[in-house]
């Protein structure tokens, strides 16, 4: 094996070698990743953006392209990596003002030399602007000077669509774009370049060439979902670099910027053998000794069957064990919850005063599901609870599509496990008597335990039934038991006898079993 001599055609290939008359490449390194610092994105990108390359960020109006580009630079500054923002559309003053709400003080960064603008925005007051009169050479010279003067490692260009409209015809566009990408590569920077998309279902870019020239392509979407809009991000192309496939939901938040919500960040959490009380000794016995400390529990039942009471007992049980508890309520106000808990003998007000309980009450319609999940995450991280409760998932389900709802529940489940808290979630069954035992979102496979509450009508009288349908990792009582509710809470009794079809609402009574039961009573 001999290295190709300089001056030959093969020598133009960096690292090219001659192997038995065939040109190959020796010691080719892998693609390094540059962490973007955008929450959630680096996880789906398996480390960040390919370093030293240009990434095209495409999206229709309102998809947060400019915010994504600015966040990329802002996160770099937090990592001591200066950045340059090239703007072809908005003025630097407007960009700085629009981004201030995300907590990014761009004027301060300009003052200390970690953020610089290259202002190529059009002067709308200049009557002598001529279409097709734009020249990239001067821009490249300015960009190179600033990058080298501040030691920039990140560059954002916003947006290609704005500058391409200045060309009289589309002929030179591909050539000029190749020049831009080549100039960024020679500077050794990692660049984000934004491009407009006419509509969500059309071509990726307005001109149809940008995605073929860029090394990587990220697509931001802001699609209408029923009566709301839902933002998603997808890595469409990563040349030579691994990445997660598919779309991930994201949101844009005041004080944070772009936040991507990976559905789960892995299954690396540690599961312990410890048990915690469900809040009722009989329910603990039915569950084989209580819940595991990392369990996510779903309580499903028709309206009025006692789901919120079960949550109240569960939270009070945590307080009684010296745990910190956190309740997210989406159907009842704090005052109503506290009044009802007091009626069952639980003093939520005193729990809150001594710091063992915190309640967060909010209408589902006030935020998107993505924002609700982030609000739950912030509350958990700020308060540090041992157990949480969400009452109810059905209230959140009605504000979203089935896909968004399942992604929310998956994200909530992953969050609880990553934070090491036991979680109880309630869901309203679709029918009063029996029916589908869990929600139609097929979330049963995500949860560790399922408790079903049902109404049972026997000879004109309505009874309540409870059963543990699922208890992952533990034996449990498979029987369907009757329970009552009074002023002191929930009381779980004996199993139903001589009755079948309770869970599905097709009730049948075995008269022979009923007679045997009466005989036992008389014998006693």
Short mmCIF file of C-alpha atoms in Angstrom, two decimals:
data_model
loop_
_atom_site.label_atom_id
_atom_site.label_comp_id
_atom_site.label_asym_id
_atom_site.label_seq_id
_atom_site.Cartn_x
_atom_site.Cartn_y
_atom_site.Cartn_z
CA UNK A 1 0.00 0.00 0.00
CA UNK A 2 1.49 3.36 -1.05
CA UNK A 3 0.18 6.87 -0.65
CA UNK A 4 -0.75 8.58 -3.89
CA UNK A 5 2.00 11.03 -4.91
CA UNK A 6 1.24 14.74 -4.77
CA UNK A 7 0.36 16.39 -8.03
CA UNK A 8 -1.72 13.50 -9.31
CA UNK A 9 -5.48 13.56 -9.71
CA UNK A 10 -5.93 11.09 -6.86
CA UNK A 11 -4.08 13.40 -4.49
CA UNK A 12 -7.05 15.75 -4.56
CA UNK A 13 -8.78 13.31 -2.25
CA UNK A 14 -7.75 13.93 1.36
CA UNK A 15 -6.29 10.71 2.72
CA UNK A 16 -6.61 8.93 -0.64
CA UNK A 17 -4.49 5.82 -1.09
CA UNK A 18 -3.72 3.39 -3.92
CA UNK A 19 -4.66 -0.20 -3.04
CA UNK A 20 -3.98 -2.69 -5.85
CA UNK A 21 -4.74 -0.05 -8.43
CA UNK A 22 -7.96 1.03 -6.71
CA UNK A 23 -8.33 4.37 -4.97
CA UNK A 24 -9.57 4.10 -1.36
CA UNK A 25 -9.72 6.30 1.75
CA UNK A 26 -7.52 5.59 4.73
CA UNK A 27 -8.41 6.25 8.39
CA UNK A 28 -11.71 8.02 7.74
CA UNK A 29 -12.94 9.52 11.04
CA UNK A 30 -16.57 9.39 12.10
CA UNK A 31 -18.87 12.41 12.18
CA UNK A 32 -18.49 14.40 15.38
CA UNK A 33 -21.59 15.92 16.96
CA UNK A 34 -21.86 19.43 18.41
CA UNK A 35 -24.36 19.64 21.30
CA UNK A 36 -26.95 22.27 20.44
CA UNK A 37 -28.03 22.87 24.04
CA UNK A 38 -31.67 22.88 22.88
CA UNK A 39 -33.61 20.83 25.48
CA UNK A 40 -34.61 17.45 24.10
CA UNK A 41 -33.15 17.96 20.64
CA UNK A 42 -29.72 16.50 21.34
CA UNK A 43 -31.37 13.31 22.55
CA UNK A 44 -33.31 12.82 19.31
CA UNK A 45 -30.22 13.88 17.32
CA UNK A 46 -28.04 11.39 19.24
CA UNK A 47 -25.60 14.06 20.37
CA UNK A 48 -26.41 17.22 18.43
CA UNK A 49 -25.67 18.65 14.99
CA UNK A 50 -22.85 17.19 12.85
CA UNK A 51 -19.92 19.48 13.67
CA UNK A 52 -18.41 21.63 10.95
CA UNK A 53 -21.36 21.12 8.62
CA UNK A 54 -24.38 23.09 7.45
CA UNK A 55 -27.86 22.10 8.61
CA UNK A 56 -30.93 23.35 6.77
CA UNK A 57 -33.94 24.07 8.99
CA UNK A 58 -37.07 24.13 6.84
CA UNK A 59 -40.58 25.11 7.85
CA UNK A 60 -43.69 27.05 6.98
CA UNK A 61 -44.64 30.35 8.58
CA UNK A 62 -44.97 30.05 12.35
CA UNK A 63 -42.94 26.87 12.67
CA UNK A 64 -40.26 28.62 14.83
CA UNK A 65 -37.35 28.54 12.38
CA UNK A 66 -35.87 31.85 13.56
CA UNK A 67 -36.29 30.88 17.22
CA UNK A 68 -34.53 27.56 16.55
CA UNK A 69 -31.61 29.34 14.87
CA UNK A 70 -31.32 31.94 17.64
CA UNK A 71 -31.59 29.25 20.35
CA UNK A 72 -28.73 27.36 18.71
CA UNK A 73 -26.51 30.44 19.11
CA UNK A 74 -27.79 31.32 22.59
CA UNK A 75 -27.12 27.79 23.85
CA UNK A 76 -23.63 27.99 22.36
CA UNK A 77 -22.86 31.17 24.31
CA UNK A 78 -23.83 29.33 27.50
CA UNK A 79 -21.16 26.78 26.52
CA UNK A 80 -18.56 29.54 25.85
CA UNK A 81 -18.94 29.20 22.10
CA UNK A 82 -19.40 32.61 20.37
CA UNK A 83 -21.81 32.85 17.46
CA UNK A 84 -22.70 34.97 14.43
CA UNK A 85 -26.25 35.61 13.25
CA UNK A 86 -26.62 36.51 9.57
CA UNK A 87 -30.01 38.09 8.92
CA UNK A 88 -31.45 38.60 5.45
CA UNK A 89 -34.94 39.52 6.60
CA UNK A 90 -35.48 41.06 10.05
CA UNK A 91 -33.24 43.78 11.39
CA UNK A 92 -30.87 42.95 14.26
CA UNK A 93 -32.89 45.27 16.51
CA UNK A 94 -36.11 43.37 15.80
CA UNK A 95 -34.47 39.99 16.35
CA UNK A 96 -32.98 41.07 19.67
CA UNK A 97 -36.33 42.43 20.82
CA UNK A 98 -38.27 39.31 19.73
CA UNK A 99 -35.84 36.94 21.45
CA UNK A 100 -35.64 38.82 24.74
CA UNK A 101 -38.73 37.03 26.09
CA UNK A 102 -36.86 33.73 25.96
CA UNK A 103 -34.28 35.04 28.39
CA UNK A 104 -31.66 35.85 25.76
CA UNK A 105 -30.05 39.25 26.32
CA UNK A 106 -28.55 39.67 22.86
CA UNK A 107 -27.43 43.32 23.35
CA UNK A 108 -25.41 42.22 26.40
CA UNK A 109 -23.80 39.43 24.38
CA UNK A 110 -22.99 41.88 21.61
CA UNK A 111 -21.33 44.13 24.18
CA UNK A 112 -19.07 41.34 25.46
CA UNK A 113 -18.29 40.10 21.95
CA UNK A 114 -19.89 36.66 22.12
CA UNK A 115 -22.74 37.42 19.68
CA UNK A 116 -22.35 39.37 16.46
CA UNK A 117 -24.79 40.23 13.70
CA UNK A 118 -24.13 40.38 9.97
CA UNK A 119 -26.93 42.64 8.81
CA UNK A 120 -27.93 41.83 5.25
CA UNK A 121 -31.58 42.77 5.72
CA UNK A 122 -33.07 44.98 2.98
CA UNK A 123 -33.36 48.70 3.50
CA UNK A 124 -37.03 49.23 2.79
CA UNK A 125 -36.54 53.00 2.70
CA UNK A 126 -33.99 52.79 -0.10
CA UNK A 127 -35.75 53.42 -3.45
CA UNK A 128 -32.69 52.23 -5.39
CA UNK A 129 -32.85 48.56 -4.38
CA UNK A 130 -32.57 46.49 -7.57
CA UNK A 131 -33.71 42.88 -7.86
CA UNK A 132 -30.85 40.64 -8.95
CA UNK A 133 -28.24 43.10 -7.69
CA UNK A 134 -27.23 41.04 -4.61
CA UNK A 135 -23.59 39.94 -4.39
CA UNK A 136 -22.46 37.19 -2.00
CA UNK A 137 -18.73 37.95 -2.20
CA UNK A 138 -18.95 40.95 0.10
CA UNK A 139 -21.09 38.99 2.55
CA UNK A 140 -18.55 36.17 2.68
CA UNK A 141 -15.75 38.62 3.42
CA UNK A 142 -17.72 40.26 6.27
CA UNK A 143 -18.71 36.90 7.69
CA UNK A 144 -15.17 35.55 7.62
CA UNK A 145 -13.80 38.66 9.31
CA UNK A 146 -16.31 38.51 12.17
CA UNK A 147 -15.99 34.75 12.67
CA UNK A 148 -12.23 35.00 12.99
CA UNK A 149 -12.28 38.14 15.13
CA UNK A 150 -14.49 36.66 17.87
CA UNK A 151 -13.51 33.01 17.42
CA UNK A 152 -17.05 31.97 16.50
CA UNK A 153 -17.86 28.27 16.27
CA UNK A 154 -21.57 28.66 15.45
CA UNK A 155 -23.30 30.55 12.64
CA UNK A 156 -27.01 31.04 11.97
CA UNK A 157 -28.30 32.27 8.59
CA UNK A 158 -31.93 33.47 8.47
CA UNK A 159 -33.31 33.04 5.88
CA UNK A 160 -32.40 31.83 2.40
CA UNK A 161 -35.84 32.61 1.05
CA UNK A 162 -35.43 36.30 1.85
CA UNK A 163 -32.18 36.64 -0.07
CA UNK A 164 -33.16 34.41 -2.99
CA UNK A 165 -36.09 36.67 -3.82
CA UNK A 166 -33.51 39.33 -4.75
CA UNK A 167 -32.37 37.32 -7.77
CA UNK A 168 -34.04 38.06 -11.09
CA UNK A 169 -34.11 34.34 -12.03
CA UNK A 170 -33.49 31.03 -10.26
CA UNK A 171 -30.53 30.04 -12.46
CA UNK A 172 -27.71 31.13 -10.15
CA UNK A 173 -29.42 30.05 -6.93
CA UNK A 174 -27.84 26.59 -6.69
CA UNK A 175 -24.40 27.99 -7.48
CA UNK A 176 -24.70 30.73 -4.87
CA UNK A 177 -26.00 28.28 -2.28
CA UNK A 178 -23.06 25.97 -2.94
CA UNK A 179 -20.74 28.95 -2.49
CA UNK A 180 -22.40 29.77 0.84
CA UNK A 181 -22.15 26.19 2.13
CA UNK A 182 -18.54 25.97 0.95
CA UNK A 183 -17.63 29.24 2.67
CA UNK A 184 -19.14 28.05 5.96
CA UNK A 185 -17.29 24.75 5.70
CA UNK A 186 -13.96 26.50 5.08
CA UNK A 187 -14.51 28.61 8.17
CA UNK A 188 -14.85 25.42 10.21
CA UNK A 189 -18.11 26.51 11.84
CA UNK A 190 -21.26 24.54 12.52
CA UNK A 191 -24.07 26.38 10.78
CA UNK A 192 -27.87 26.47 10.87
CA UNK A 193 -29.52 27.89 7.75
CA UNK A 194 -33.28 28.47 7.63
CA UNK A 195 -35.51 28.20 4.57
CA UNK A 196 -39.19 28.84 3.96
CA UNK A 197 -41.72 26.21 3.08
CA UNK A 198 -44.83 27.32 1.24
CA UNK A 199 -47.18 24.84 2.92
CA UNK A 200 -46.94 21.78 5.17
CA UNK A 201 -47.83 19.30 2.42
CA UNK A 202 -45.77 20.79 -0.40
CA UNK A 203 -42.04 20.82 -1.24
CA UNK A 204 -39.60 21.14 1.66
CA UNK A 205 -38.43 24.56 0.48
CA UNK A 206 -39.71 27.35 -1.72
CA UNK A 207 -37.05 26.87 -4.40
CA UNK A 208 -36.66 23.08 -4.16
CA UNK A 209 -32.86 23.06 -4.20
CA UNK A 210 -31.79 24.00 -0.67
CA UNK A 211 -32.35 20.52 0.81
CA UNK A 212 -30.10 18.91 -1.81
CA UNK A 213 -27.14 21.20 -1.18
CA UNK A 214 -27.18 21.21 2.64
CA UNK A 215 -25.47 18.41 4.54
CA UNK A 216 -28.37 17.92 6.92
CA UNK A 217 -32.08 18.75 6.84
CA UNK A 218 -34.38 19.37 9.81
CA UNK A 219 -38.10 19.93 9.18
CA UNK A 220 -40.21 21.99 11.59
CA UNK A 221 -43.98 21.67 11.29
CA UNK A 222 -46.82 23.67 12.77
CA UNK A 223 -49.78 21.67 11.59
CA UNK A 224 -53.41 22.20 12.43
CA UNK A 225 -54.58 19.42 14.72
CA UNK A 226 -58.38 19.56 15.14
CA UNK A 227 -58.99 23.09 16.45
CA UNK A 228 -55.43 23.67 17.65
CA UNK A 229 -51.94 23.64 16.16
CA UNK A 230 -49.23 21.18 17.02
CA UNK A 231 -45.51 21.69 16.44
CA UNK A 232 -43.22 18.79 15.54
CA UNK A 233 -39.57 18.44 14.54
CA UNK A 234 -38.10 15.76 12.29
CA UNK A 235 -34.52 15.06 11.25
CA UNK A 236 -34.97 14.23 7.59
CA UNK A 237 -31.32 13.93 6.57
CA UNK A 238 -28.06 13.61 8.50
CA UNK A 239 -25.24 12.78 6.11
CA UNK A 240 -23.10 10.07 7.66
CA UNK A 241 -24.54 10.57 11.15
CA UNK A 242 -26.99 8.52 13.19
CA UNK A 243 -30.21 10.08 14.41
CA UNK A 244 -33.64 9.12 15.73
CA UNK A 245 -36.28 8.63 13.06
CA UNK A 246 -39.75 10.13 13.09
CA UNK A 247 -41.41 13.31 14.33
CA UNK A 248 -41.16 14.59 17.90
CA UNK A 249 -43.44 17.20 19.44
CA UNK A 250 -41.91 20.47 20.55
CA UNK A 251 -43.07 23.77 21.93
CA UNK A 252 -41.80 27.33 22.23
CA UNK A 253 -41.89 28.66 25.78
CA UNK A 254 -41.25 32.04 27.34
CA UNK A 255 -38.02 31.96 29.28
CA UNK A 256 -36.85 28.73 27.61
CA UNK A 257 -37.14 28.94 23.83
CA UNK A 258 -37.44 25.72 21.84
CA UNK A 259 -38.09 22.62 23.93
CA UNK A 260 -38.30 19.24 22.19
CA UNK A 261 -40.17 16.46 23.94
CA UNK A 262 -38.69 13.04 23.16
CA UNK A 263 -41.34 10.48 24.02
CA UNK A 264 -38.90 8.73 26.35
CA UNK A 265 -35.19 9.06 27.01
CA UNK A 266 -34.48 5.37 27.51
CA UNK A 267 -35.11 2.61 30.03
CA UNK A 268 -32.11 3.25 32.21
CA UNK A 269 -33.95 4.05 35.44
CA UNK A 270 -33.22 1.84 38.46
CA UNK A 271 -36.14 -0.14 39.89
CA UNK A 272 -36.08 -0.87 43.61
CA UNK A 273 -37.79 -3.59 45.63
CA UNK A 274 -39.34 -1.14 48.10
CA UNK A 275 -43.11 -0.80 48.43
CA UNK A 276 -45.23 2.22 49.28
CA UNK A 277 -48.78 2.29 50.57
CA UNK A 278 -51.71 2.84 48.25
CA UNK A 279 -53.40 4.74 51.10
CA UNK A 280 -55.71 1.90 52.19
CA UNK A 281 -54.63 -1.32 53.98
CA UNK A 282 -57.12 -3.49 52.09
CA UNK A 283 -55.99 -2.09 48.75
CA UNK A 284 -52.37 -2.68 49.77
CA UNK A 285 -53.27 -6.35 50.35
CA UNK A 286 -55.00 -6.54 46.97
CA UNK A 287 -51.83 -5.17 45.33
CA UNK A 288 -49.58 -7.72 47.00
CA UNK A 289 -48.21 -5.30 49.59
CA UNK A 290 -48.70 -1.87 48.02
CA UNK A 291 -47.20 -0.21 44.96
CA UNK A 292 -43.56 -0.44 44.01
CA UNK A 293 -41.81 2.89 44.48
CA UNK A 294 -41.39 3.38 40.71
CA UNK A 295 -44.88 2.29 39.68
CA UNK A 296 -47.19 4.26 37.42
CA UNK A 297 -50.76 3.39 38.39
CA UNK A 298 -53.87 3.94 36.28
CA UNK A 299 -57.24 4.17 38.04
CA UNK A 300 -60.11 3.74 35.57
CA UNK A 301 -63.78 4.08 36.37
CA UNK A 302 -67.05 5.73 35.45
CA UNK A 303 -67.95 9.12 36.84
CA UNK A 304 -68.76 8.97 40.54
CA UNK A 305 -67.15 5.59 41.22
CA UNK A 306 -64.56 7.10 43.58
CA UNK A 307 -61.49 7.81 41.47
CA UNK A 308 -60.73 11.17 43.10
CA UNK A 309 -61.33 9.64 46.55
CA UNK A 310 -58.81 6.91 45.74
CA UNK A 311 -56.33 9.65 44.72
CA UNK A 312 -57.07 11.51 47.96
CA UNK A 313 -56.39 8.38 50.04
CA UNK A 314 -53.23 7.70 48.06
CA UNK A 315 -51.90 11.21 48.71
CA UNK A 316 -52.88 11.08 52.40
CA UNK A 317 -51.12 7.72 52.68
CA UNK A 318 -47.97 9.33 51.35
CA UNK A 319 -48.21 12.20 53.83
CA UNK A 320 -48.72 9.67 56.63
CA UNK A 321 -45.51 7.94 55.58
CA UNK A 322 -43.56 11.20 55.69
CA UNK A 323 -43.48 11.65 51.90
CA UNK A 324 -43.86 14.81 49.85
CA UNK A 325 -46.88 14.67 47.57
CA UNK A 326 -47.89 16.63 44.47
CA UNK A 327 -51.36 16.75 42.91
CA UNK A 328 -52.14 17.96 39.39
CA UNK A 329 -55.88 18.57 39.09
CA UNK A 330 -57.54 19.34 35.76
CA UNK A 331 -61.21 19.08 36.71
CA UNK A 332 -61.65 20.57 40.19
CA UNK A 333 -60.41 23.71 41.89
CA UNK A 334 -58.14 23.69 44.90
CA UNK A 335 -60.98 24.86 47.15
CA UNK A 336 -63.27 22.08 45.96
CA UNK A 337 -60.59 19.42 46.34
CA UNK A 338 -59.78 20.55 49.89
CA UNK A 339 -63.47 20.66 50.86
CA UNK A 340 -64.10 17.16 49.56
CA UNK A 341 -60.97 15.79 51.23
CA UNK A 342 -62.09 17.34 54.51
CA UNK A 343 -65.44 15.58 54.16
CA UNK A 344 -63.60 12.27 54.01
CA UNK A 345 -61.45 13.10 57.03
CA UNK A 346 -58.29 14.31 55.28
CA UNK A 347 -56.96 17.76 56.20
CA UNK A 348 -55.31 18.84 52.95
CA UNK A 349 -54.96 22.41 54.22
CA UNK A 350 -52.69 21.30 57.06
CA UNK A 351 -50.73 19.07 54.69
CA UNK A 352 -50.10 22.08 52.49
CA UNK A 353 -49.10 24.23 55.45
CA UNK A 354 -46.47 21.76 56.65
CA UNK A 355 -45.06 21.36 53.13
CA UNK A 356 -46.04 17.72 52.53
CA UNK A 357 -48.64 18.50 49.84
CA UNK A 358 -48.70 20.82 46.88
CA UNK A 359 -51.61 21.22 44.47
CA UNK A 360 -51.52 22.54 40.91
CA UNK A 361 -55.00 23.19 39.46
CA UNK A 362 -55.40 24.24 35.84
CA UNK A 363 -58.01 23.95 33.10
CA UNK A 364 -56.83 21.59 30.32
CA UNK A 365 -57.61 24.18 27.66
CA UNK A 366 -55.16 26.74 29.06
CA UNK A 367 -52.11 25.00 27.55
CA UNK A 368 -51.20 22.50 24.88
CA UNK A 369 -50.40 18.97 26.03
CA UNK A 370 -46.72 19.65 25.38
CA UNK A 371 -46.83 22.72 27.62
CA UNK A 372 -48.77 20.82 30.29
CA UNK A 373 -46.06 18.14 30.32
CA UNK A 374 -43.32 20.73 30.68
CA UNK A 375 -45.26 22.46 33.47
CA UNK A 376 -45.54 19.10 35.27
CA UNK A 377 -41.81 18.53 34.79
CA UNK A 378 -40.97 21.98 36.21
CA UNK A 379 -43.22 21.45 39.23
CA UNK A 380 -41.67 18.05 39.97
CA UNK A 381 -38.12 19.38 39.66
CA UNK A 382 -38.90 22.44 41.79
CA UNK A 383 -40.82 20.66 44.58
CA UNK A 384 -39.12 17.25 44.61
CA UNK A 385 -42.08 15.01 45.50
CA UNK A 386 -41.98 11.32 46.39
CA UNK A 387 -45.35 10.66 44.78
CA UNK A 388 -47.57 12.49 42.31
CA UNK A 389 -51.17 12.22 41.13
CA UNK A 390 -52.85 13.41 37.93
CA UNK A 391 -56.64 13.79 38.07
CA UNK A 392 -57.71 13.30 35.39
CA UNK A 393 -56.19 12.19 32.11
CA UNK A 394 -59.61 12.23 30.46
CA UNK A 395 -59.85 15.99 30.93
CA UNK A 396 -56.60 16.35 28.99
CA UNK A 397 -57.63 13.79 26.38
CA UNK A 398 -60.63 15.83 25.28
CA UNK A 399 -58.38 18.71 24.20
CA UNK A 400 -56.16 16.66 21.86
CA UNK A 401 -55.98 13.94 19.24
CA UNK A 402 -55.36 10.30 20.10
CA UNK A 403 -51.74 10.51 18.92
CA UNK A 404 -50.95 13.64 20.96
CA UNK A 405 -52.63 12.16 24.00
CA UNK A 406 -50.68 8.91 23.84
CA UNK A 407 -47.43 10.83 23.41
CA UNK A 408 -48.32 12.91 26.48
CA UNK A 409 -49.00 9.84 28.63
CA UNK A 410 -45.80 8.17 27.40
CA UNK A 411 -43.83 11.32 28.23
CA UNK A 412 -45.47 11.60 31.66
CA UNK A 413 -44.73 7.95 32.43
CA UNK A 414 -41.09 8.33 31.38
CA UNK A 415 -40.80 11.51 33.45
CA UNK A 416 -42.11 9.82 36.60
CA UNK A 417 -39.69 6.92 36.22
CA UNK A 418 -36.70 9.15 35.47
CA UNK A 419 -37.45 11.24 38.57
CA UNK A 420 -38.01 8.14 40.72
CA UNK A 421 -41.54 9.00 41.87
CA UNK A 422 -44.61 6.79 42.14
CA UNK A 423 -47.49 8.19 40.08
CA UNK A 424 -51.24 7.66 40.08
CA UNK A 425 -53.35 8.79 37.13
CA UNK A 426 -57.12 8.64 36.78
CA UNK A 427 -59.18 8.11 33.65
CA UNK A 428 -62.95 8.14 33.14
CA UNK A 429 -64.41 4.98 31.60
CA UNK A 430 -66.55 5.59 28.51
CA UNK A 431 -69.70 3.97 29.94
CA UNK A 432 -71.36 3.92 33.35
CA UNK A 433 -71.76 0.14 33.59
CA UNK A 434 -68.80 -1.85 32.26
CA UNK A 435 -67.41 -1.27 28.80
CA UNK A 436 -63.82 -0.70 27.79
CA UNK A 437 -61.83 -1.17 31.03
CA UNK A 438 -59.27 1.49 30.15
CA UNK A 439 -59.12 4.57 27.98
CA UNK A 440 -59.40 4.30 24.22
CA UNK A 441 -55.87 5.71 23.91
CA UNK A 442 -54.44 2.23 24.64
CA UNK A 443 -52.39 3.50 27.54
CA UNK A 444 -52.82 0.29 29.52
CA UNK A 445 -49.53 -1.13 28.22
CA UNK A 446 -47.64 1.95 29.37
CA UNK A 447 -48.70 1.75 33.02
CA UNK A 448 -47.42 -0.69 35.65
CA UNK A 449 -50.68 -1.20 37.55
CA UNK A 450 -54.36 -0.82 36.66
CA UNK A 451 -57.16 -0.49 39.20
CA UNK A 452 -60.72 -0.68 37.88
CA UNK A 453 -63.72 0.85 39.64
CA UNK A 454 -67.17 -0.22 38.44
CA UNK A 455 -70.85 0.13 39.18
CA UNK A 456 -72.75 -3.13 39.64
CA UNK A 457 -76.54 -3.34 39.57
CA UNK A 458 -78.00 -6.34 41.40
CA UNK A 459 -81.78 -6.59 41.81
CA UNK A 460 -82.37 -2.87 41.44
CA UNK A 461 -79.57 -1.80 43.78
CA UNK A 462 -76.32 -0.17 42.63
CA UNK A 463 -73.13 -1.45 44.23
CA UNK A 464 -69.51 -0.41 43.67
CA UNK A 465 -66.78 -2.84 42.65
CA UNK A 466 -62.99 -2.64 42.67
CA UNK A 467 -60.39 -4.97 41.20
CA UNK A 468 -56.66 -4.89 40.47
CA UNK A 469 -56.49 -5.77 36.80
CA UNK A 470 -52.73 -5.53 36.46
CA UNK A 471 -49.79 -5.38 38.88
CA UNK A 472 -46.47 -5.57 37.07
CA UNK A 473 -43.80 -7.50 38.95
CA UNK A 474 -46.05 -8.69 41.75
CA UNK A 475 -48.78 -11.13 42.65
CA UNK A 476 -52.12 -9.50 43.34
CA UNK A 477 -55.67 -10.32 44.32
CA UNK A 478 -57.60 -11.15 41.12
CA UNK A 479 -61.02 -11.00 42.78
CA UNK A 480 -63.61 -8.30 42.20
CA UNK A 481 -64.54 -6.85 45.57
CA UNK A 482 -67.38 -4.65 46.72
CA UNK A 483 -66.58 -1.34 48.35
CA UNK A 484 -68.53 1.45 50.02
CA UNK A 485 -67.93 5.17 50.43
CA UNK A 486 -68.99 7.11 53.51
CA UNK A 487 -67.86 10.15 55.49
CA UNK A 488 -64.65 8.45 56.55
CA UNK A 489 -63.54 7.40 53.08
CA UNK A 490 -63.44 4.13 51.16
CA UNK A 491 -64.11 0.71 52.68
CA UNK A 492 -63.21 -2.38 50.64
CA UNK A 493 -65.23 -5.46 51.51
CA UNK A 494 -65.65 -9.03 50.37
CA UNK A 495 -65.55 -10.42 46.84
CA UNK A 496 -68.73 -10.58 44.79
CA UNK A 497 -70.21 -14.07 44.66
CA UNK A 498 -72.60 -15.52 42.16
CA UNK A 499 -72.19 -12.56 39.82
CA UNK A 500 -70.27 -12.46 36.53
CA UNK A 501 -69.80 -10.00 33.67
CA UNK A 502 -69.19 -7.06 36.01
CA UNK A 503 -66.31 -5.54 34.08
CA UNK A 504 -68.06 -5.58 30.72
CA UNK A 505 -71.54 -4.61 31.87
CA UNK A 506 -73.18 -7.92 30.83
CA UNK A 507 -74.17 -9.01 34.30
CA UNK A 508 -75.44 -12.51 35.05
CA UNK A 509 -76.43 -13.87 38.47
CA UNK A 510 -75.86 -17.49 39.44
CA UNK A 511 -78.91 -18.36 41.56
CA UNK A 512 -77.28 -21.50 42.89
CA UNK A 513 -74.31 -19.52 44.22
CA UNK A 514 -76.77 -17.06 45.75
CA UNK A 515 -78.62 -19.88 47.53
CA UNK A 516 -75.32 -21.34 48.79
CA UNK A 517 -74.38 -17.93 50.15
CA UNK A 518 -77.72 -17.67 51.99
CA UNK A 519 -77.21 -21.15 53.45
CA UNK A 520 -73.79 -20.10 54.77
CA UNK A 521 -75.38 -17.09 56.44
CA UNK A 522 -78.05 -19.27 58.09
CA UNK A 523 -75.44 -21.82 59.18
CA UNK A 524 -73.44 -19.05 60.86
#
